[in-house]
Amino acid sequence: MGAFYVTLGVSQLIKLRVLRSGPITISQFPFFFVPYTLCYNVDLAYGNKIERLNREVHEILQNEKHWFNEPMQLPPYLEPAYKLLQEEVNEKLRGAGRPNERDWACFTQPKASDEVLDLSYPVTRILQEGRLGIEWDHAGFTPSTSTSVESEIRRRGELQRRATQLAALEQFESPRGGGGGGK
């Protein structure tokens, strides 16, 4: 199949350089698409593609650590509902002659902020503890000093005041504004 595409590529180059007839047209598109699709489907139907896919799926599910292989951590208040759901599902599985489903959730207390801080990067710990004199704005994810935050608040308040004054002035001077102070 590779030789086929190399031949098509070379013929396109010759067409572009020597014959100067332009790039591939829509009528020539099937020459590129059909052989690829045909070979893919032949490999799927008569080759061993299904077996390779099946082996890869089993390899991922059994040997690799993924979020879907680990129990999900749920809050403790959901434990009664989870137990009820598991019992219903396992009852149906036993009725069908299949083994019980393994637990897919655990109910431990979430980590305290000190535990999370112990697991974080040193830079995060330094910023959180405020050793550099920088306050971390968690909502906007931008570090800023306390003085710059205060000055920013003052600046925004001043801009808002000016915008209000300007809007009032435009309404007053506008002939349609009903202010009566126009020309």
PDB file of C-alpha atoms in Angstrom:
ATOM      1  CA  MET A   1       0.000   0.000   0.000  1.00  0.00           C
ATOM      2  CA  GLY A   2       2.923   2.332   0.711  1.00  0.00           C
ATOM      3  CA  ALA A   3       4.169   1.889  -2.860  1.00  0.00           C
ATOM      4  CA  PHE A   4       0.741   2.840  -4.146  1.00  0.00           C
ATOM      5  CA  TYR A   5       0.760   6.123  -2.221  1.00  0.00           C
ATOM      6  CA  VAL A   6       4.347   6.886  -3.256  1.00  0.00           C
ATOM      7  CA  THR A   7       3.352   6.354  -6.887  1.00  0.00           C
ATOM      8  CA  LEU A   8       0.343   8.640  -6.463  1.00  0.00           C
ATOM      9  CA  GLY A   9       2.511  11.277  -4.762  1.00  0.00           C
ATOM     10  CA  VAL A  10       5.131  11.171  -7.526  1.00  0.00           C
ATOM     11  CA  SER A  11       2.435  11.369 -10.193  1.00  0.00           C
ATOM     12  CA  GLN A  12       0.977  14.433  -8.432  1.00  0.00           C
ATOM     13  CA  LEU A  13       4.409  16.091  -8.371  1.00  0.00           C
ATOM     14  CA  ILE A  14       4.865  15.386 -12.079  1.00  0.00           C
ATOM     15  CA  LYS A  15       1.385  16.731 -12.725  1.00  0.00           C
ATOM     16  CA  LEU A  16       2.157  19.919 -10.795  1.00  0.00           C
ATOM     17  CA  ARG A  17       5.720  20.548 -12.046  1.00  0.00           C
ATOM     18  CA  VAL A  18       5.802  19.207 -15.579  1.00  0.00           C
ATOM     19  CA  LEU A  19       2.232  19.415 -16.813  1.00  0.00           C
ATOM     20  CA  ARG A  20       1.349  22.471 -14.677  1.00  0.00           C
ATOM     21  CA  SER A  21      -2.262  21.337 -14.458  1.00  0.00           C
ATOM     22  CA  GLY A  22      -2.866  22.106 -10.783  1.00  0.00           C
ATOM     23  CA  PRO A  23      -3.266  20.072  -7.611  1.00  0.00           C
ATOM     24  CA  ILE A  24      -5.469  17.056  -6.988  1.00  0.00           C
ATOM     25  CA  THR A  25      -9.056  17.571  -8.037  1.00  0.00           C
ATOM     26  CA  ILE A  26     -12.162  16.300  -6.301  1.00  0.00           C
ATOM     27  CA  SER A  27     -12.604  13.647  -8.990  1.00  0.00           C
ATOM     28  CA  GLN A  28      -9.195  12.187  -8.100  1.00  0.00           C
ATOM     29  CA  PHE A  29      -9.908  12.001  -4.361  1.00  0.00           C
ATOM     30  CA  PRO A  30     -11.210   8.383  -4.498  1.00  0.00           C
ATOM     31  CA  PHE A  31      -7.778   7.259  -5.743  1.00  0.00           C
ATOM     32  CA  PHE A  32      -6.354   8.281  -2.362  1.00  0.00           C
ATOM     33  CA  PHE A  33      -9.218   7.394  -0.049  1.00  0.00           C
ATOM     34  CA  VAL A  34     -10.542   4.066  -1.399  1.00  0.00           C
ATOM     35  CA  PRO A  35      -7.303   2.002  -1.204  1.00  0.00           C
ATOM     36  CA  TYR A  36      -6.688   3.090   2.406  1.00  0.00           C
ATOM     37  CA  THR A  37     -10.254   2.241   3.429  1.00  0.00           C
ATOM     38  CA  LEU A  38     -10.161  -1.060   1.576  1.00  0.00           C
ATOM     39  CA  CYS A  39      -6.881  -2.154   3.183  1.00  0.00           C
ATOM     40  CA  TYR A  40      -8.080  -1.107   6.639  1.00  0.00           C
ATOM     41  CA  ASN A  41     -11.290  -3.114   6.276  1.00  0.00           C
ATOM     42  CA  VAL A  42      -9.482  -6.147   4.815  1.00  0.00           C
ATOM     43  CA  ASP A  43      -7.105  -6.109   7.789  1.00  0.00           C
ATOM     44  CA  LEU A  44     -10.077  -5.757  10.119  1.00  0.00           C
ATOM     45  CA  ALA A  45     -12.056  -8.600   8.528  1.00  0.00           C
ATOM     46  CA  TYR A  46      -9.413 -11.088   7.383  1.00  0.00           C
ATOM     47  CA  GLY A  47      -6.267 -10.028   9.181  1.00  0.00           C
ATOM     48  CA  ASN A  48      -5.552  -9.967  12.870  1.00  0.00           C
ATOM     49  CA  LYS A  49      -6.542  -6.355  13.630  1.00  0.00           C
ATOM     50  CA  ILE A  50      -9.387  -7.375  15.950  1.00  0.00           C
ATOM     51  CA  GLU A  51      -7.019  -9.633  17.898  1.00  0.00           C
ATOM     52  CA  ARG A  52      -4.439  -6.823  18.193  1.00  0.00           C
ATOM     53  CA  LEU A  53      -7.100  -4.400  19.417  1.00  0.00           C
ATOM     54  CA  ASN A  54      -8.384  -6.965  21.913  1.00  0.00           C
ATOM     55  CA  ARG A  55      -4.860  -7.629  23.255  1.00  0.00           C
ATOM     56  CA  GLU A  56      -4.222  -3.906  23.607  1.00  0.00           C
ATOM     57  CA  VAL A  57      -7.477  -3.350  25.504  1.00  0.00           C
ATOM     58  CA  HIS A  58      -6.691  -6.188  27.928  1.00  0.00           C
ATOM     59  CA  GLU A  59      -3.151  -4.892  28.390  1.00  0.00           C
ATOM     60  CA  ILE A  60      -4.422  -1.426  29.277  1.00  0.00           C
ATOM     61  CA  LEU A  61      -7.168  -2.638  31.598  1.00  0.00           C
ATOM     62  CA  GLN A  62      -5.049  -5.153  33.490  1.00  0.00           C
ATOM     63  CA  ASN A  63      -1.563  -3.682  33.666  1.00  0.00           C
ATOM     64  CA  GLU A  64      -1.751   0.091  33.427  1.00  0.00           C
ATOM     65  CA  LYS A  65      -2.804   2.423  36.207  1.00  0.00           C
ATOM     66  CA  HIS A  66      -5.681   4.592  35.063  1.00  0.00           C
ATOM     67  CA  TRP A  67      -8.414   6.462  36.847  1.00  0.00           C
ATOM     68  CA  PHE A  68     -10.953   3.835  35.788  1.00  0.00           C
ATOM     69  CA  ASN A  69      -8.970   1.025  37.453  1.00  0.00           C
ATOM     70  CA  GLU A  70      -8.827   2.719  40.853  1.00  0.00           C
ATOM     71  CA  PRO A  71     -11.751   3.066  43.265  1.00  0.00           C
ATOM     72  CA  MET A  72     -13.381   6.461  43.097  1.00  0.00           C
ATOM     73  CA  GLN A  73     -13.205   8.505  46.289  1.00  0.00           C
ATOM     74  CA  LEU A  74     -16.683   9.625  47.300  1.00  0.00           C
ATOM     75  CA  PRO A  75     -17.828  11.715  50.264  1.00  0.00           C
ATOM     76  CA  PRO A  76     -18.935   9.676  53.300  1.00  0.00           C
ATOM     77  CA  TYR A  77     -22.571  10.841  53.079  1.00  0.00           C
ATOM     78  CA  LEU A  78     -22.996   8.849  49.820  1.00  0.00           C
ATOM     79  CA  GLU A  79     -22.027   5.530  51.416  1.00  0.00           C
ATOM     80  CA  PRO A  80     -25.589   4.309  52.215  1.00  0.00           C
ATOM     81  CA  ALA A  81     -26.785   5.007  48.650  1.00  0.00           C
ATOM     82  CA  TYR A  82     -23.684   3.299  47.233  1.00  0.00           C
ATOM     83  CA  LYS A  83     -24.207   0.183  49.392  1.00  0.00           C
ATOM     84  CA  LEU A  84     -27.851  -0.009  48.280  1.00  0.00           C
ATOM     85  CA  LEU A  85     -26.880   0.337  44.617  1.00  0.00           C
ATOM     86  CA  GLN A  86     -24.130  -2.287  44.909  1.00  0.00           C
ATOM     87  CA  GLU A  87     -26.505  -4.733  46.590  1.00  0.00           C
ATOM     88  CA  GLU A  88     -29.108  -4.309  43.822  1.00  0.00           C
ATOM     89  CA  VAL A  89     -26.526  -4.757  41.072  1.00  0.00           C
ATOM     90  CA  ASN A  90     -24.924  -7.781  42.739  1.00  0.00           C
ATOM     91  CA  GLU A  91     -28.352  -9.365  43.264  1.00  0.00           C
ATOM     92  CA  LYS A  92     -29.082  -9.054  39.528  1.00  0.00           C
ATOM     93  CA  LEU A  93     -25.642 -10.440  38.660  1.00  0.00           C
ATOM     94  CA  ARG A  94     -26.122 -13.434  40.973  1.00  0.00           C
ATOM     95  CA  GLY A  95     -29.519 -14.038  39.356  1.00  0.00           C
ATOM     96  CA  ALA A  96     -27.790 -14.146  35.963  1.00  0.00           C
ATOM     97  CA  GLY A  97     -25.119 -16.524  37.308  1.00  0.00           C
ATOM     98  CA  ARG A  98     -22.290 -13.988  37.137  1.00  0.00           C
ATOM     99  CA  PRO A  99     -19.814 -12.969  39.843  1.00  0.00           C
ATOM    100  CA  ASN A 100     -20.372  -9.929  42.046  1.00  0.00           C
ATOM    101  CA  GLU A 101     -19.118  -6.557  40.893  1.00  0.00           C
ATOM    102  CA  ARG A 102     -16.041  -5.378  42.753  1.00  0.00           C
ATOM    103  CA  ASP A 103     -16.212  -2.156  44.741  1.00  0.00           C
ATOM    104  CA  TRP A 104     -15.593   0.894  42.599  1.00  0.00           C
ATOM    105  CA  ALA A 105     -15.768   3.511  45.360  1.00  0.00           C
ATOM    106  CA  CYS A 106     -14.145   4.202  48.719  1.00  0.00           C
ATOM    107  CA  PHE A 107     -15.359   6.525  51.434  1.00  0.00           C
ATOM    108  CA  THR A 108     -12.445   8.166  53.157  1.00  0.00           C
ATOM    109  CA  GLN A 109     -12.315  11.647  54.523  1.00  0.00           C
ATOM    110  CA  PRO A 110     -10.844  14.166  52.079  1.00  0.00           C
ATOM    111  CA  LYS A 111      -7.333  15.336  52.839  1.00  0.00           C
ATOM    112  CA  ALA A 112      -6.956  18.306  55.107  1.00  0.00           C
ATOM    113  CA  SER A 113      -5.376  21.448  53.672  1.00  0.00           C
ATOM    114  CA  ASP A 114      -2.169  20.740  55.619  1.00  0.00           C
ATOM    115  CA  GLU A 115      -1.897  17.283  54.023  1.00  0.00           C
ATOM    116  CA  VAL A 116      -2.479  18.751  50.570  1.00  0.00           C
ATOM    117  CA  LEU A 117       0.157  21.402  51.257  1.00  0.00           C
ATOM    118  CA  ASP A 118       2.651  18.679  52.277  1.00  0.00           C
ATOM    119  CA  LEU A 119       2.131  16.973  48.904  1.00  0.00           C
ATOM    120  CA  SER A 120       2.466  20.175  46.857  1.00  0.00           C
ATOM    121  CA  TYR A 121       5.488  21.694  45.165  1.00  0.00           C
ATOM    122  CA  PRO A 122       7.849  23.860  47.244  1.00  0.00           C
ATOM    123  CA  VAL A 123       6.933  27.010  45.304  1.00  0.00           C
ATOM    124  CA  THR A 124       3.263  26.457  46.114  1.00  0.00           C
ATOM    125  CA  ARG A 125       4.091  26.023  49.809  1.00  0.00           C
ATOM    126  CA  ILE A 126       6.139  29.222  49.852  1.00  0.00           C
ATOM    127  CA  LEU A 127       3.350  31.185  48.155  1.00  0.00           C
ATOM    128  CA  GLN A 128       0.688  29.696  50.422  1.00  0.00           C
ATOM    129  CA  GLU A 129       2.634  30.481  53.580  1.00  0.00           C
ATOM    130  CA  GLY A 130       3.216  34.049  52.358  1.00  0.00           C
ATOM    131  CA  ARG A 131       6.970  34.000  52.945  1.00  0.00           C
ATOM    132  CA  LEU A 132       7.675  36.280  49.973  1.00  0.00           C
ATOM    133  CA  GLY A 133       5.238  39.016  50.977  1.00  0.00           C
ATOM    134  CA  ILE A 134       3.002  38.073  48.051  1.00  0.00           C
ATOM    135  CA  GLU A 135      -0.668  37.321  48.447  1.00  0.00           C
ATOM    136  CA  TRP A 136      -1.958  34.700  46.043  1.00  0.00           C
ATOM    137  CA  ASP A 137      -5.262  35.570  44.406  1.00  0.00           C
ATOM    138  CA  HIS A 138      -6.837  32.103  44.195  1.00  0.00           C
ATOM    139  CA  ALA A 139      -9.811  33.254  42.137  1.00  0.00           C
ATOM    140  CA  GLY A 140      -7.780  34.799  39.329  1.00  0.00           C
ATOM    141  CA  PHE A 141      -4.618  32.690  39.694  1.00  0.00           C
ATOM    142  CA  THR A 142      -2.416  35.744  39.545  1.00  0.00           C
ATOM    143  CA  PRO A 143       0.088  36.655  42.226  1.00  0.00           C
ATOM    144  CA  SER A 144      -0.118  40.206  43.462  1.00  0.00           C
ATOM    145  CA  THR A 145       1.142  42.249  46.388  1.00  0.00           C
ATOM    146  CA  SER A 146      -1.398  43.595  48.837  1.00  0.00           C
ATOM    147  CA  THR A 147      -0.565  47.202  47.936  1.00  0.00           C
ATOM    148  CA  SER A 148      -1.160  46.592  44.236  1.00  0.00           C
ATOM    149  CA  VAL A 149      -4.521  44.985  44.994  1.00  0.00           C
ATOM    150  CA  GLU A 150      -5.592  47.989  47.037  1.00  0.00           C
ATOM    151  CA  SER A 151      -4.417  50.421  44.351  1.00  0.00           C
ATOM    152  CA  GLU A 152      -6.229  48.394  41.678  1.00  0.00           C
ATOM    153  CA  ILE A 153      -9.456  48.567  43.685  1.00  0.00           C
ATOM    154  CA  ARG A 154      -9.050  52.330  44.076  1.00  0.00           C
ATOM    155  CA  ARG A 155      -8.284  52.751  40.357  1.00  0.00           C
ATOM    156  CA  ARG A 156     -11.341  50.736  39.302  1.00  0.00           C
ATOM    157  CA  GLY A 157     -13.563  52.722  41.673  1.00  0.00           C
ATOM    158  CA  GLU A 158     -12.242  55.980  40.221  1.00  0.00           C
ATOM    159  CA  LEU A 159     -12.848  54.739  36.647  1.00  0.00           C
ATOM    160  CA  GLN A 160     -16.383  53.738  37.523  1.00  0.00           C
ATOM    161  CA  ARG A 161     -17.045  57.141  39.110  1.00  0.00           C
ATOM    162  CA  ARG A 162     -15.702  58.923  36.004  1.00  0.00           C
ATOM    163  CA  ALA A 163     -17.812  56.751  33.673  1.00  0.00           C
ATOM    164  CA  THR A 164     -20.931  57.584  35.686  1.00  0.00           C
ATOM    165  CA  GLN A 165     -20.153  61.311  35.553  1.00  0.00           C
ATOM    166  CA  LEU A 166     -19.496  61.141  31.811  1.00  0.00           C
ATOM    167  CA  ALA A 167     -22.771  59.302  31.172  1.00  0.00           C
ATOM    168  CA  ALA A 168     -24.673  61.905  33.207  1.00  0.00           C
ATOM    169  CA  LEU A 169     -22.959  64.741  31.330  1.00  0.00           C
ATOM    170  CA  GLU A 170     -23.726  63.218  27.917  1.00  0.00           C
ATOM    171  CA  GLN A 171     -27.369  62.761  28.876  1.00  0.00           C
ATOM    172  CA  PHE A 172     -27.565  66.358  30.061  1.00  0.00           C
ATOM    173  CA  GLU A 173     -25.969  67.788  26.891  1.00  0.00           C
ATOM    174  CA  SER A 174     -27.819  65.544  24.477  1.00  0.00           C
ATOM    175  CA  PRO A 175     -30.753  67.236  22.671  1.00  0.00           C
ATOM    176  CA  ARG A 176     -32.780  63.998  23.033  1.00  0.00           C
ATOM    177  CA  GLY A 177     -31.691  63.390  26.591  1.00  0.00           C
ATOM    178  CA  GLY A 178     -34.386  65.592  28.003  1.00  0.00           C
ATOM    179  CA  GLY A 179     -31.889  67.496  30.116  1.00  0.00           C
ATOM    180  CA  GLY A 180     -32.842  70.866  28.766  1.00  0.00           C
ATOM    181  CA  GLY A 181     -29.322  72.242  28.991  1.00  0.00           C
ATOM    182  CA  GLY A 182     -28.631  71.827  25.262  1.00  0.00           C
ATOM    183  CA  LYS A 183     -28.060  74.500  22.570  1.00  0.00           C
TER     184      LYS A 183
END
